Coordinates of C-alpha atoms and ligand atoms in Angstrom, one line a residue:
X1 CA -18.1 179.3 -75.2
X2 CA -20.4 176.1 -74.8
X3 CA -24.1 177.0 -74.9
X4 CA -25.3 175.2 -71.8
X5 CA -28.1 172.4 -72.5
X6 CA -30.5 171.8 -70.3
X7 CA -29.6 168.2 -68.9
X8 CA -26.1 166.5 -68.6
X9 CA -26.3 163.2 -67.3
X10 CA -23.9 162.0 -63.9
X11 CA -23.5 158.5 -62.5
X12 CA -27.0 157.4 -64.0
X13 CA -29.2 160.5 -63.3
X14 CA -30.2 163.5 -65.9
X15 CA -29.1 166.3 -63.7
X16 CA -29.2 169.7 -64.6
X17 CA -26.5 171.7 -67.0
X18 CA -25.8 174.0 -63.7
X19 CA -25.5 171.1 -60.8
X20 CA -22.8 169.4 -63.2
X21 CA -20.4 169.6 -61.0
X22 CA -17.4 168.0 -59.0
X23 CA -15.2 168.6 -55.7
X24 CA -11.9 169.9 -56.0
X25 CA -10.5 166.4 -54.2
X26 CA -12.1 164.4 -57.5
X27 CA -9.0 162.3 -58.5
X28 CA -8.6 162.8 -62.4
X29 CA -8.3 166.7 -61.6
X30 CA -5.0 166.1 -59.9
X31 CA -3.5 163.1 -61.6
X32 CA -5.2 163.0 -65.0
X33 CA -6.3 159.5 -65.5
X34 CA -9.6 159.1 -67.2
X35 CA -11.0 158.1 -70.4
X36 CA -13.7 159.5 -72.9
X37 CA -15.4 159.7 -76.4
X38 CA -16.2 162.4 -78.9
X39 CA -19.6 161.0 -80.8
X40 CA -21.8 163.8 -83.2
X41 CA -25.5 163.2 -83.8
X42 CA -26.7 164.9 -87.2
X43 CA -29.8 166.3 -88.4
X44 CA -30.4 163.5 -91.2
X45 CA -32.6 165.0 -94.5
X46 CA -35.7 163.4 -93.7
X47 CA -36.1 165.3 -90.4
X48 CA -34.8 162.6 -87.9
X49 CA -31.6 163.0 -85.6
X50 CA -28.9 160.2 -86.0
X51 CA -25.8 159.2 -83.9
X52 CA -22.9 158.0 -86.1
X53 CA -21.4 155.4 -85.6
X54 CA -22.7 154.8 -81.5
X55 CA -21.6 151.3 -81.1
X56 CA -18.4 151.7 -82.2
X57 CA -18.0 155.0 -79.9
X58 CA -18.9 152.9 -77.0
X59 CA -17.5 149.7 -77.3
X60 CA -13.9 152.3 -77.7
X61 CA -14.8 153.9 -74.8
X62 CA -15.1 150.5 -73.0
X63 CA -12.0 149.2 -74.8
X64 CA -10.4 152.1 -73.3
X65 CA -11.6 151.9 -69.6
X66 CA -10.1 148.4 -69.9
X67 CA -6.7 149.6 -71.1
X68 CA -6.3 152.2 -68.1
X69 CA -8.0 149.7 -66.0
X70 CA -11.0 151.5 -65.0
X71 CA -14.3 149.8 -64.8
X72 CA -16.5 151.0 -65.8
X73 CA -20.4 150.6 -63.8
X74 CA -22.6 150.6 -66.4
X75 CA -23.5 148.4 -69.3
X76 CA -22.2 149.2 -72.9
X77 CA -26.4 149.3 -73.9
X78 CA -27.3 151.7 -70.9
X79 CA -24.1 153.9 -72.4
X80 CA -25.8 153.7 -75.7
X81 CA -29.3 154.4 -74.2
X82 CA -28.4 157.9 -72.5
X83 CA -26.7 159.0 -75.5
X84 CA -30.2 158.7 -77.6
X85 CA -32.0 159.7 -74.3
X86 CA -29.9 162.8 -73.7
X87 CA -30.3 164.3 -77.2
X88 CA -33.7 163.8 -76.8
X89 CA -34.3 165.3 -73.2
X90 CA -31.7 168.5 -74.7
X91 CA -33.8 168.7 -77.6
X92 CA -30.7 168.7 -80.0
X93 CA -31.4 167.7 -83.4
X94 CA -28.0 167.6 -84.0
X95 CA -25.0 167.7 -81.7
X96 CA -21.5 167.1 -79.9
X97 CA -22.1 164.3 -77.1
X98 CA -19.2 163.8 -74.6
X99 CA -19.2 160.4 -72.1
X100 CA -16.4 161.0 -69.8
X101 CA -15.1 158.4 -67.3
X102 CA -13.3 159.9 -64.7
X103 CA -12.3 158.9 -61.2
X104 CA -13.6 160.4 -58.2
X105 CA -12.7 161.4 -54.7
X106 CA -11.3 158.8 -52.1
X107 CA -7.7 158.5 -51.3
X108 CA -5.2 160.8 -52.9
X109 CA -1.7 159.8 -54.1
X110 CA -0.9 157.3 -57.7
X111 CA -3.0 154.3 -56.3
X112 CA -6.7 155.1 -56.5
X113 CA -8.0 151.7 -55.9
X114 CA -11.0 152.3 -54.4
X115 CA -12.2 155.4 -55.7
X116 CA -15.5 155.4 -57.8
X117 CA -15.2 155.9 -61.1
X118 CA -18.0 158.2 -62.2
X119 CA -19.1 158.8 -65.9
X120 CA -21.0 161.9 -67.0
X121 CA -22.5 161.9 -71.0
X122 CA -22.7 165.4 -71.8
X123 CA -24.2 167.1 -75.2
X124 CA -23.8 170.2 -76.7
X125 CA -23.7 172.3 -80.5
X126 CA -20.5 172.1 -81.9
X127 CA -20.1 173.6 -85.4
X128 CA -17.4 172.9 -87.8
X129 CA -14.3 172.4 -85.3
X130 CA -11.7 173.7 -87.8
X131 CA -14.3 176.2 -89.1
X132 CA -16.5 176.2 -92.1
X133 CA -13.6 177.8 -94.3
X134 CA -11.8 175.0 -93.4
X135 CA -14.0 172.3 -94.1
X136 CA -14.3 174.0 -97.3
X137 CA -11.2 175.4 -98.7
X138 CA -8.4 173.2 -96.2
X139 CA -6.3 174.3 -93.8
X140 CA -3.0 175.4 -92.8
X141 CA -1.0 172.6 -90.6
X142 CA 2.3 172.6 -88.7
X143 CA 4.4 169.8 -88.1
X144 CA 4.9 170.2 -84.4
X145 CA 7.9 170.4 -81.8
X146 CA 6.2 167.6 -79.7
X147 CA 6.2 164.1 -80.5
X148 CA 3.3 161.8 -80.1
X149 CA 3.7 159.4 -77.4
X150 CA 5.6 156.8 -77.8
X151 CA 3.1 153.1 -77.3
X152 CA 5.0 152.1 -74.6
X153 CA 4.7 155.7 -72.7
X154 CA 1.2 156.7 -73.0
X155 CA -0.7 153.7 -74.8
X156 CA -2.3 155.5 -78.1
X157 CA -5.6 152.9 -78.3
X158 CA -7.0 154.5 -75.7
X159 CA -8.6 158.0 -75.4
X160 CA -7.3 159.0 -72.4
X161 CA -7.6 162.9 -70.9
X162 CA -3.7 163.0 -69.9
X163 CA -3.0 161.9 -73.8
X164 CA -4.2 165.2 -75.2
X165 CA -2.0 167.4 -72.3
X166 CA 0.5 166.4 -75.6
X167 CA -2.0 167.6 -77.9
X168 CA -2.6 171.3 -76.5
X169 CA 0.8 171.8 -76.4
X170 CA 0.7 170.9 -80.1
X171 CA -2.2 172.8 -80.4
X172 CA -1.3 175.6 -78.8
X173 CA 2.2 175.8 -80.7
X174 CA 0.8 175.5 -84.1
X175 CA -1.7 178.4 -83.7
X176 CA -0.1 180.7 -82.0
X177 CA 2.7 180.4 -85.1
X178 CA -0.9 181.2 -86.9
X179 CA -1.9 178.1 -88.5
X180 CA -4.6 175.9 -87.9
X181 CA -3.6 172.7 -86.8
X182 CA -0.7 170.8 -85.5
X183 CA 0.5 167.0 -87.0
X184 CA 2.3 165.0 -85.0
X185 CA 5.2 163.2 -85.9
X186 CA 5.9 159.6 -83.9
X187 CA 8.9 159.1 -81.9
X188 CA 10.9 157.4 -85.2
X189 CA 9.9 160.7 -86.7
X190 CA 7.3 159.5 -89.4
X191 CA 3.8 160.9 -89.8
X192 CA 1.3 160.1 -87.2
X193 CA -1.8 162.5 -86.6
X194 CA -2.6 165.7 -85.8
X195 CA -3.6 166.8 -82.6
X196 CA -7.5 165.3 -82.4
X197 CA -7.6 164.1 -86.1
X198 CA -6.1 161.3 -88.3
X199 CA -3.9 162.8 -91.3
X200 CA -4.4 160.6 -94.9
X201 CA -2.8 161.9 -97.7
X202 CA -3.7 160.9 -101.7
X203 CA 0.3 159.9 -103.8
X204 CA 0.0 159.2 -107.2
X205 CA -4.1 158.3 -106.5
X206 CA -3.2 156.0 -104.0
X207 CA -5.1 156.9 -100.5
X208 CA -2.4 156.3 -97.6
X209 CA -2.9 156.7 -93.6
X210 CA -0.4 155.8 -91.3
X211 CA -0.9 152.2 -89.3
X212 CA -2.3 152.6 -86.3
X213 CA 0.3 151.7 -83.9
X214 CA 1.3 154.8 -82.3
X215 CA -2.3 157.1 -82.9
X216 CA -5.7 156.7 -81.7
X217 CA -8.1 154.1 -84.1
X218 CA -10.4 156.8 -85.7
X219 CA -13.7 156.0 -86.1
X220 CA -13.5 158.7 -88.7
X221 CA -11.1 157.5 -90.4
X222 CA -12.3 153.7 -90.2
X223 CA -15.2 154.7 -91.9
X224 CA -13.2 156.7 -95.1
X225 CA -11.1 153.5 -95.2
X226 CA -14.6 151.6 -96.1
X227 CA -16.5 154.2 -98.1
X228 CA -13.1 154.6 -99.9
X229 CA -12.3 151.3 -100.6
X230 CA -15.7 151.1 -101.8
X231 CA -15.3 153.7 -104.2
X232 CA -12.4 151.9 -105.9
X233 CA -10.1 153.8 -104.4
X234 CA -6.4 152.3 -103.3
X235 CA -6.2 152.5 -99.6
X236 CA -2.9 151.4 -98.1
X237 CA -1.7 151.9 -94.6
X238 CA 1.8 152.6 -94.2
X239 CA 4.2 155.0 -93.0
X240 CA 5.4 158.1 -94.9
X241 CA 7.7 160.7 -93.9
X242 CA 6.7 164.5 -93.5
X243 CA 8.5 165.1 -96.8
X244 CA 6.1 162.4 -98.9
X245 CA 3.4 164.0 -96.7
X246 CA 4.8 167.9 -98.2
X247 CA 5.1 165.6 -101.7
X248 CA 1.3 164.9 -101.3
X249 CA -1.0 165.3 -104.2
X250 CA -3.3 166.0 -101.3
X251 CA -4.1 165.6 -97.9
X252 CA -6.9 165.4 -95.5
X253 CA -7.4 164.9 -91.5
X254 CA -10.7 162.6 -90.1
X255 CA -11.9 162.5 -86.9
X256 CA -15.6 163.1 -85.4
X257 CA -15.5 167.0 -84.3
X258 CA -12.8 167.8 -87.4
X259 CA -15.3 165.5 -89.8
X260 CA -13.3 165.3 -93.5
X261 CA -11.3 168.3 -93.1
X262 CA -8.3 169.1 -96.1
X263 CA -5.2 170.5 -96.0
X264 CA -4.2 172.5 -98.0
X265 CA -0.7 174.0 -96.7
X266 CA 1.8 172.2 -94.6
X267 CA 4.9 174.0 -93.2
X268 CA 4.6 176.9 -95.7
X269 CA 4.5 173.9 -98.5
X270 CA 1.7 173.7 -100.7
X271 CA 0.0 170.8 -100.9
X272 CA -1.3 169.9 -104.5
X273 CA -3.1 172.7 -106.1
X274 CA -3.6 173.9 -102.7
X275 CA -7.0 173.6 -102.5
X276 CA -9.3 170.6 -101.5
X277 CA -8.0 167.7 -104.4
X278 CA -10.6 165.6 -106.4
X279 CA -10.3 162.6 -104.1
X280 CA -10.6 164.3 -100.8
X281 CA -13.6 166.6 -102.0
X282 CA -15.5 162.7 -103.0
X283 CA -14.5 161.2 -100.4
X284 CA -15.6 164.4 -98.2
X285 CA -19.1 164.5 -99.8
X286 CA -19.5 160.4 -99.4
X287 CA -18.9 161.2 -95.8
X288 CA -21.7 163.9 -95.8
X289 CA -24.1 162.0 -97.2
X290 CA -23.8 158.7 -95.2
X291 CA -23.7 160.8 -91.3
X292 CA -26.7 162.8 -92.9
X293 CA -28.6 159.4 -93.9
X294 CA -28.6 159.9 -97.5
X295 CA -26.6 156.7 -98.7
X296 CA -29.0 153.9 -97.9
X297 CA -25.9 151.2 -98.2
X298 CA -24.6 152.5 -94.9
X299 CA -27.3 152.8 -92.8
X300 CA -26.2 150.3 -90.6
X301 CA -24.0 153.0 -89.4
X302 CA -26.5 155.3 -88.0
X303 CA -28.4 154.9 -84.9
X304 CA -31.7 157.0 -85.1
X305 CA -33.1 158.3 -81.9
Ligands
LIG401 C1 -5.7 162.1 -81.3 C2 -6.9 161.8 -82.1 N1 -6.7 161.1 -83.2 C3 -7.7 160.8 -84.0 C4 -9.0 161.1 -83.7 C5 -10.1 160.7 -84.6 O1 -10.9 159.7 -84.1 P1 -12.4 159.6 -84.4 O2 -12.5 159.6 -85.9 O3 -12.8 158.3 -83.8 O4 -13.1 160.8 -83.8 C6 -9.2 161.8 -82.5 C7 -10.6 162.2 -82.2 O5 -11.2 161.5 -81.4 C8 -8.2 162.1 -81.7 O6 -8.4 162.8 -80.6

């Protein structure tokens, strides 16, 4: 269960946690169109609360209201604003925030022209989301049943709320088989992502993601790119088949609510020595440091509040 905050913030007004609500007739219920971002804010080391990465959060949430065509009625900066203003009015020193843009009530049927679109930002706690053990020791993955969409079915650059419909059933197939998480394979069958992450593995001490034509651009995984490449690590994006990725020397998935979380089992394969690899556990700890503000060089990434 969430732990309720106090506020959550609808259509430009701090409401509170228990008014947050909508009528049945609201439009994205029914037909699933609507578009949203997962952003953390983390208690740095000297005390102060920062939001990783906000720009980039919102400018993809925006890039992705203009994909399903939805504008959105209120500035990227006011975005921004209520994300710092709604940590500060929950007082969250660290935290989950949610915007979600969604359309409302009007007409019904597949042409919702005129009905308003309505954006909440919502902030909660959200530990480790694969669990500490994970985040510590790797997890167990499955490659799933379910395909990732095909570009040309459900467009993969935004973060729409019908996309992930694909990813519970993933989800949902993977643990109930008892492992962790589900990967994705795309419709030519290579590698993709996993069901809310983006899967790298480590060959031969090269760092390798898949390109980013049929998953959703991580922010996550932007960022290990960087602090990767800056380490003097190889980075190349390419495909790879599930059997290089059981072939791995390691393996890791990125994403904002998974963070650097490694793999250390796929399909009843071991990957590596099956435990976090040396690459993964630096580039895991690099990550730490910069979202807790203690690498000064990438401090342009942090928005304090
Ligand atoms: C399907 C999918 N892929 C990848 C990611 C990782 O993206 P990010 O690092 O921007 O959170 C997410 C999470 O938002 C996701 O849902």
């Amino acid at each position: 269960m969430v732990d309720k905050a106090k506020f959550i913030w609808l259509d430009g007004e701090f409401i509170s946690w228990d008014e947050a609500t909508v009528h049945i007739m609201t439009h994205s219920l029914h037909y699933g169109l609507g578009v949203f971002e997962g952003i953390r804010a983390y208690h740095c080391q000297d005390g102060r609360t920062a939001i990783f990465r906000l720009k980039e959060h919102v400018r993809r949430l925006f890039d992705s209201g203009h994909v399903m065509q939805m504008e959105i009625p209120f500035s990227r900066t006011q975005i921004e604003q209520v994300c710092c203003d709604i940590l500060r009015r929950n007082g969250q020193k660290s935290a989950y925030l949610r915007p979600l843009v969604f359309v409302g009530d009007g007409v019904m049927g597949l042409h919702p022209q005129d009905n308003p679109i309505r954006v909440a930002i919502i902030s909660w706690v959200w530990g480790a989301y694969l669990g500490d053990e994970g985040l510590a020791r790797g997890i167990r993955a499955k490659i799933s049943s379910f395909s990732r969409h095909h570009v040309n079915v459900m467009m993969t650059k935004a973060k729409t709320t019908a996309n992930y419909v694909n990813s519970i059933l993933a989800k949902r197939e993977a643990t109930s088989l008892g492992y962790d998480e589900a990967l994705m394979l795309d419709t030519d069958g290579y590698v993709a992502e996993a069901s809310g992450e983006n899967i790298f593995i480590v060959s031969d001490g090269v760092l390798r993601t898949p390109p980013i034509t049929a998953v959703l651009s991580g922010i996550t995984r932007a960022s290990i790119i960087t602090l990767a490449q800056d380490l003097g690590i190889a980075v190349r994006e390419d495909i790879f088949s599930r059997d290089e990725l059981y072939l791995a020397d390691e393996a890791f998935l990125t994403g904002t609510a998974a963070e650097v979380t490694p793999i250390r089992e796929v399909d009843a394969r071991i990957i590596g020595a099956g435990k976090p690899g040396p690459i993964t556990q630096k580039l895991q700890a690099a990550f730490f440091d910069v979202v807790k503000g203690k690498d000064p060089k990438y401090q342009q990434w942090l928005t304090y509040i």
